[in-house]
Each structure stands twice: as C-alpha cells, then as structure tokens.
Coordinates of C-alpha atoms and ligand atoms in Angstrom, one line a residue:
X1027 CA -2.2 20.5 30.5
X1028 CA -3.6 17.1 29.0
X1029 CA -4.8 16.5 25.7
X1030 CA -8.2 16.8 24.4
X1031 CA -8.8 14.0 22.9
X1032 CA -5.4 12.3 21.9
X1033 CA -5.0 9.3 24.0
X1034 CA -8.4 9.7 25.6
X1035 CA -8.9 6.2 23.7
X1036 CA -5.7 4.6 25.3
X1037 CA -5.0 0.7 24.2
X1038 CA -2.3 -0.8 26.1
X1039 CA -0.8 -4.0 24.7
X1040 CA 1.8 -6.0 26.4
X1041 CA 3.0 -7.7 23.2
X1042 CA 2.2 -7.4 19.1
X1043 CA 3.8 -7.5 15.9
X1044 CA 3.9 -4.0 15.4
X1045 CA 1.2 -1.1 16.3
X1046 CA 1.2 0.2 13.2
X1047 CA -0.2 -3.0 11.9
X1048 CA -3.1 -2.9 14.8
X1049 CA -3.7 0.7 14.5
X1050 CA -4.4 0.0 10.3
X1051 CA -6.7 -3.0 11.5
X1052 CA -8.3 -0.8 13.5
X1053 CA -8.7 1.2 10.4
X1054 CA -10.4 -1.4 8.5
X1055 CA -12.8 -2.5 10.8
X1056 CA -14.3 0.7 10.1
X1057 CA -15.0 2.7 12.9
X1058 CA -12.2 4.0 15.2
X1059 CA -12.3 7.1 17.7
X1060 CA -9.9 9.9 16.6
X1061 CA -6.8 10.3 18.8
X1062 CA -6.9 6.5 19.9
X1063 CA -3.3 5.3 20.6
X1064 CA -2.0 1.9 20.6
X1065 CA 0.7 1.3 22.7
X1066 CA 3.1 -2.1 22.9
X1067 CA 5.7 -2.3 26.0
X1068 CA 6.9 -5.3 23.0
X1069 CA 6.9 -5.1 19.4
X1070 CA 8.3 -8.6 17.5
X1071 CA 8.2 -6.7 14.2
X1072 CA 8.6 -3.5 14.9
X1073 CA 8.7 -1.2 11.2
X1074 CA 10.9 1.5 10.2
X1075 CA 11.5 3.9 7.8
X1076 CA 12.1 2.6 4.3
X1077 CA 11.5 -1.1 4.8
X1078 CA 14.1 -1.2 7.7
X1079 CA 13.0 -2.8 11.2
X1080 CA 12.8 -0.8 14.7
X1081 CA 13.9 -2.8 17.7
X1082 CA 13.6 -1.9 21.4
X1083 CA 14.0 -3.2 24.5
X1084 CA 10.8 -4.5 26.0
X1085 CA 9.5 -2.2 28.4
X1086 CA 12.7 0.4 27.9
X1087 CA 11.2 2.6 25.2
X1088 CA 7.5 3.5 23.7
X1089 CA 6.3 2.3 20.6
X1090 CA 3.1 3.1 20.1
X1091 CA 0.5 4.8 17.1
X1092 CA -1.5 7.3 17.3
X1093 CA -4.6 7.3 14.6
X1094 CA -6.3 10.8 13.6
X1095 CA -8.5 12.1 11.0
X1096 CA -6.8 14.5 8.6
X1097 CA -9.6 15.0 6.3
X1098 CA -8.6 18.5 6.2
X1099 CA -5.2 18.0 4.6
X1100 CA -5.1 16.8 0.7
X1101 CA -2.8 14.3 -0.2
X1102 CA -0.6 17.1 -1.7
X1103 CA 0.2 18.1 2.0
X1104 CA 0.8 15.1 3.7
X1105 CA 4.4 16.6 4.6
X1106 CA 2.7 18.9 7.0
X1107 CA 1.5 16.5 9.5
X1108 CA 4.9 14.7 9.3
X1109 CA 6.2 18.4 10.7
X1110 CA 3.5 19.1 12.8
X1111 CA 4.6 15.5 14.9
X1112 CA 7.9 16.0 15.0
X1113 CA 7.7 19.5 16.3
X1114 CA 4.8 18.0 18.9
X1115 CA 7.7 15.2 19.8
X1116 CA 10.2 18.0 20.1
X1117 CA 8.5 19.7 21.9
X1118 CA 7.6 17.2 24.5
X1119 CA 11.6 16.8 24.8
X1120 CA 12.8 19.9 25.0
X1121 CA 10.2 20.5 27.9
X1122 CA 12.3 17.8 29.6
X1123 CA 15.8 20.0 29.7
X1124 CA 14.5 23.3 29.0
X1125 CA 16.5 23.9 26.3
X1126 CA 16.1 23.9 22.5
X1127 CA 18.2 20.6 22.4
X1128 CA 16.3 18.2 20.2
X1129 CA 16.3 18.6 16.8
X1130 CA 14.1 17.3 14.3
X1131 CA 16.9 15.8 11.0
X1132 CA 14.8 16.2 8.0
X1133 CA 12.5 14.7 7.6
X1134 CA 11.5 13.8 10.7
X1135 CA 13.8 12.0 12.7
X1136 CA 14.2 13.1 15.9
X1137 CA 18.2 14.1 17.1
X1138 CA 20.0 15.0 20.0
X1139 CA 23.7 15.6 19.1
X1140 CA 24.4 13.7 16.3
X1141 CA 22.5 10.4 17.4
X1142 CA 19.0 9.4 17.1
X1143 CA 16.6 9.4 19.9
X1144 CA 13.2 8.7 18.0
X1145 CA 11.6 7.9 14.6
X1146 CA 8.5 8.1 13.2
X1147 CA 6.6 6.1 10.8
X1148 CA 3.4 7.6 9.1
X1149 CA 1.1 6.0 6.7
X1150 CA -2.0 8.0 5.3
X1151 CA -5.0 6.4 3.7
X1152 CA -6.5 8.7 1.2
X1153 CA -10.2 8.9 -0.5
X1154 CA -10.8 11.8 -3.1
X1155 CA -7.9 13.1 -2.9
X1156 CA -8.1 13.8 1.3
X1157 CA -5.8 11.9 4.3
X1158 CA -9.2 10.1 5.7
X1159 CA -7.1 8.7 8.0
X1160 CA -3.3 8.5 9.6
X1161 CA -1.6 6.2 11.5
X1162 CA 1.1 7.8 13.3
X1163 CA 4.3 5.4 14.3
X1164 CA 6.4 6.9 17.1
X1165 CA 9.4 4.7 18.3
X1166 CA 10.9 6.6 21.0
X1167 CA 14.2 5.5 22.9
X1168 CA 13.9 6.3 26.6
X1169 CA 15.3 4.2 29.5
X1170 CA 17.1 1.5 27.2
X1171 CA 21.2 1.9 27.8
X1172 CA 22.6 -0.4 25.0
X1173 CA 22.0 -0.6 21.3
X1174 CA 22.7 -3.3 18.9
X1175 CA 26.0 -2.4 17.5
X1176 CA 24.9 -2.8 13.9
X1177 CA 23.0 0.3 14.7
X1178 CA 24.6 3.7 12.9
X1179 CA 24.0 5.8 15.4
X1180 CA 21.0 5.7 18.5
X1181 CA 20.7 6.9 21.3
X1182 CA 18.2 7.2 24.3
X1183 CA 16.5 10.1 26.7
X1184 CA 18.0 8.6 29.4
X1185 CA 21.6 8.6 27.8
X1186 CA 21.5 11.7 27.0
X1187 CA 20.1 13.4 30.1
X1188 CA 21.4 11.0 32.6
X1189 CA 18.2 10.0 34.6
X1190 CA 15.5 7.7 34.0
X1191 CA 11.7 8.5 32.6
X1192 CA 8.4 6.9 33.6
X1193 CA 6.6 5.7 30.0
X1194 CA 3.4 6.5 30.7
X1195 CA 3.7 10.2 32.0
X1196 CA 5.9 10.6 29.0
X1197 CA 3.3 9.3 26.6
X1198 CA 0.6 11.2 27.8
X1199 CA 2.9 14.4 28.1
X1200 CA 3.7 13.0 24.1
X1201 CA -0.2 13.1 23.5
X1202 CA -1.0 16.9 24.8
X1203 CA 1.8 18.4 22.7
X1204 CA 1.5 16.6 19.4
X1205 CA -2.7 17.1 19.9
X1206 CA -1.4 21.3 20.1
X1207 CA 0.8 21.0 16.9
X1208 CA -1.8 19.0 15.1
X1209 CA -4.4 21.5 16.2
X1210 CA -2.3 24.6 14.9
X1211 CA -2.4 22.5 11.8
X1212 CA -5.9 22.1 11.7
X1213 CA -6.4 25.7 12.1
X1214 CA -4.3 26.2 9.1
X1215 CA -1.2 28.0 10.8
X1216 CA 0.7 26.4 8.6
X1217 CA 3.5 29.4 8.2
X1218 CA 4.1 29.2 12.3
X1219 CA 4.5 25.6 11.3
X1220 CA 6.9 26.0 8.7
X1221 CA 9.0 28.3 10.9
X1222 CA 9.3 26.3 13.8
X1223 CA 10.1 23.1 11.8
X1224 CA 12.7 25.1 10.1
X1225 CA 14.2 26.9 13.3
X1226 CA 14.4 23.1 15.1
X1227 CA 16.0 21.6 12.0
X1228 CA 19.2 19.4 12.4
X1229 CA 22.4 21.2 11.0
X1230 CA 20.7 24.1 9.7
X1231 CA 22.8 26.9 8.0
X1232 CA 25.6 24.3 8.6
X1233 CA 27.2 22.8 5.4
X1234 CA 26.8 19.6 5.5
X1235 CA 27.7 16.5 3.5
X1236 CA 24.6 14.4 1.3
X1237 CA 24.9 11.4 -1.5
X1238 CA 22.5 12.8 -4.0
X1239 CA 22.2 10.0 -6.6
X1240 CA 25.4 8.5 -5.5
X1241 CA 27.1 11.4 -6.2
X1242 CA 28.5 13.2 -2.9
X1243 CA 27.5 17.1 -2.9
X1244 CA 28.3 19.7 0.2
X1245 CA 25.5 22.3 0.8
X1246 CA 24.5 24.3 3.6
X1247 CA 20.9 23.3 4.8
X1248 CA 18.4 26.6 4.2
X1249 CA 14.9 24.8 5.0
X1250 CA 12.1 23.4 3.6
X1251 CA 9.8 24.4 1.0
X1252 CA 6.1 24.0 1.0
X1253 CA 5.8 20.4 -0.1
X1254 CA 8.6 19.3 2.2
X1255 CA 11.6 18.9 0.1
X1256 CA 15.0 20.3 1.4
X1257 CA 16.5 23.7 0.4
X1258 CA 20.0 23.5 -0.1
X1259 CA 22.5 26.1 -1.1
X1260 CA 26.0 25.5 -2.5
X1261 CA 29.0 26.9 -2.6
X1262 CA 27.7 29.2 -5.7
X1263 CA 24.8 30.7 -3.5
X1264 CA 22.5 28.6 -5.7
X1265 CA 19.5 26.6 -3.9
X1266 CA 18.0 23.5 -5.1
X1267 CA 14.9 22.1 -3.6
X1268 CA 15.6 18.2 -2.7
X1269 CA 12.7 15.5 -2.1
X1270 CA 13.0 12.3 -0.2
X1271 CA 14.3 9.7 -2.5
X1272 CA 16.8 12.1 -3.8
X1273 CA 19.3 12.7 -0.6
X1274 CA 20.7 11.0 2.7
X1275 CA 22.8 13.0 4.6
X1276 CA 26.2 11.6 5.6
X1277 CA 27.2 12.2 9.1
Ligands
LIG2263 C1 12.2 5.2 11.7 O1 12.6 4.4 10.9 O2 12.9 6.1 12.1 C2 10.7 5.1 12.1 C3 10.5 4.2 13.2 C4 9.1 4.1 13.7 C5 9.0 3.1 14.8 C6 7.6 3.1 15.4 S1 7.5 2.1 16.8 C7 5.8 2.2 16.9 C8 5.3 2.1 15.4 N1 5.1 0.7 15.1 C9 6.0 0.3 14.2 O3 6.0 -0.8 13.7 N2 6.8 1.3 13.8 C10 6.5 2.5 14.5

C-alpha cells in the first residue's frame, strides 16, 4: 500500500539546520499542501525533546517532518496525534520483524529493548482553540552503527535486526502507516487508538522505577488516560495519573 497523500509532496534536502525549522517556514509562508514531508540526509541543528539536540550520521538515519492539518483536533487533544505517530512509526517497524518488538516509552519515544531507536518532535500551531497545523519531527536511527558515547542509551534498526535498510523505501513505508493512524484519528476512533497505544507501551504492567519531583517512586505502568498523562499504580493498588513535566523514568 502507499499513502494517500502523505509524502505525495516529497522535499528532499541534502543539508539544513533542522526540518522542523523548514517545515514551520513553510508554515508561515502561508500555503503548504497537507502531508508534505521535508526530508534532510544532514541536519547541523538537529532538535530534540526538551531543548536537547538530535544528531545523526549524515545519510545513516532519516530526519525528516511531516506537516498536516489537524483542524479536527482541539488543543485539549493534542496528545492524540502524538499516539497516533508513534503507533504509525511502530507500526512501520514491527512490519520489518513481524513481531510486536517495538515499543512506544511514553510518551512517544520509540524502543526496542531498552534503547532508543527513534524520537519525535511535534509542535502544533493553534487558532480558536484548533491544531491548524502540525509539524511532525521524526528522527529515526537506521543504518548508523556508533553513537556518541555521551548518549544514555540509542540504538539503530540496523543494530538491532542485523541488516541494513534503504531510507527512502523506509520513509515512504513511514508515510503509508502513519497517514492510516492519522486517518483512524480523523475518523475519531480514538478508543482503538487508545488501546493500541496502551497494548505497545514500554514496560507496561512492569514496575518500574520514575523521579517524580526528585523524589524516586516504584509503580507499575497501567496506561494512559484521555489527556495523555501516565497511570500508575503503587504498591497500595492506588493509581495516580502523571503528566509530562512531572516524571522521567529511570532505566
Ligand atoms: C527526541 O528528542 O526524541 C525527538 C527527536 C526528534 C528529531 C527529529 S529529526 C527531524 C526533525 N527535525 C528536528 O530538528 N528534530 C526532528
């Protein structure tokens, strides 16, 4: 299968600062086709998950945006599209093996074993209360074979499966199944949603370690709740619902 329209509109860049940054420009200059995808075989300042930096190997990995048109989705529910991408990412990979051996760590980082084989960076742009537009930050690790040691823990598809992967069939593989979760989304399946983020999460019904305002707490991970945050259950049987800024999971 190929996507409908996700990656239709495919922008191939050899080198930029990061595509984030040209996907937002693309934003602003007012008129961009939804499911356009910019992709970098180089990013110099390639942007992470709070503030920190994503590096890879020139023409070892894919970094690349994708740029849709939630309007559908208030701002309240911006978590969903963050579990709609990291099933479609999932799903991509576990197509590659097939097994259920990716796993998506809350939020959405994307796991096999305990390292890290993809991240994703989303920023929304709201009006009235809407996501009028999304820019959707994949850094996926696929061919590269060394890691800067400073690093906690990364890893690649070709690591972990032991062969190699040609980007572009990848990407466009990438495209179809996050277009199919982002679809489900727009048709408002949002409890099949739920479920399958839940049933691919990293550690679940595992206790599990987390600094919760530097205090270290041991829970066992239950899922999420409607608006994203972390259900976790200690040793009382009691479950508290967590939100971003309030846990990191020690490994
Ligand atoms: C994370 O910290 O896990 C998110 C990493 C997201 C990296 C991707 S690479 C393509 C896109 N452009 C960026 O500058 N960042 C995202």
């Amino acid at each position: 299968m190929s996507a409908l329209f996700t990656g239709v509109n495919l922008l191939e860049l050899s080198t930029i600062d990061s595509t984030n940054n040209y996907a937002q420009q693309l934003i602003r200059s007012g008129n961009f086709i939804e499911g356009t995808i910019v992709w970098a075989h180089e990013q110099t300042e390639g942007r992470g998950q709070r503030g920190k930096s994503w590096d890879s190997k020139q023409g070892d990995s894919l970094t690349f945006s994708l740029l849709y048109r939630p309007v559908f989705l208030s701002a309240t529910w911006q978590f969903r599209l963050s579990m709609a991408v990291a099933l479609g990412i999932v799903d991509t990979l576990n197509e590659l093996t097939n097994e259920q051996v990716f796993k998506i760590k809350w939020p959405n980082d994307i796991y096999y074993g305990d390292k890290k084989v993809a991240g994703i960076l989303i920023e929304n742009s709201m009006q009235q209360g809407l996501i009028s537009s999304s820019v959707i930050g994949i850094g996926l690790n696929v061919n590269q074979q060394a890691f800067d040691p400073e690093l906690p823990n990364p890893t690649s598809l070709a690591l972990c499966l032991g062969r190699g992967f040609e980007l572009k069939e990848l990407l466009l593989q990438l495209c179809d199944t996050i277009e199919r979760r982002y679809l489900q989304l727009k048709a408002d399946r949002i409890a099949e949603i739920q479920e399958e983020y839940t049933s691919k999460l990293f550690k679940l019904g595992q206790q599990v370690k987390f600094l919760n305002n530097d205090a270290e707490i041991v829970a066992t991970i239950k899922g999420v709740n409607p608006q994203g945050k972390l259900v976790l259950e200690d040793a009382t049987g009691k479950t508290t619902d967590y939100g971003l800024n309030e846990l990191t999971m020690l490994l």
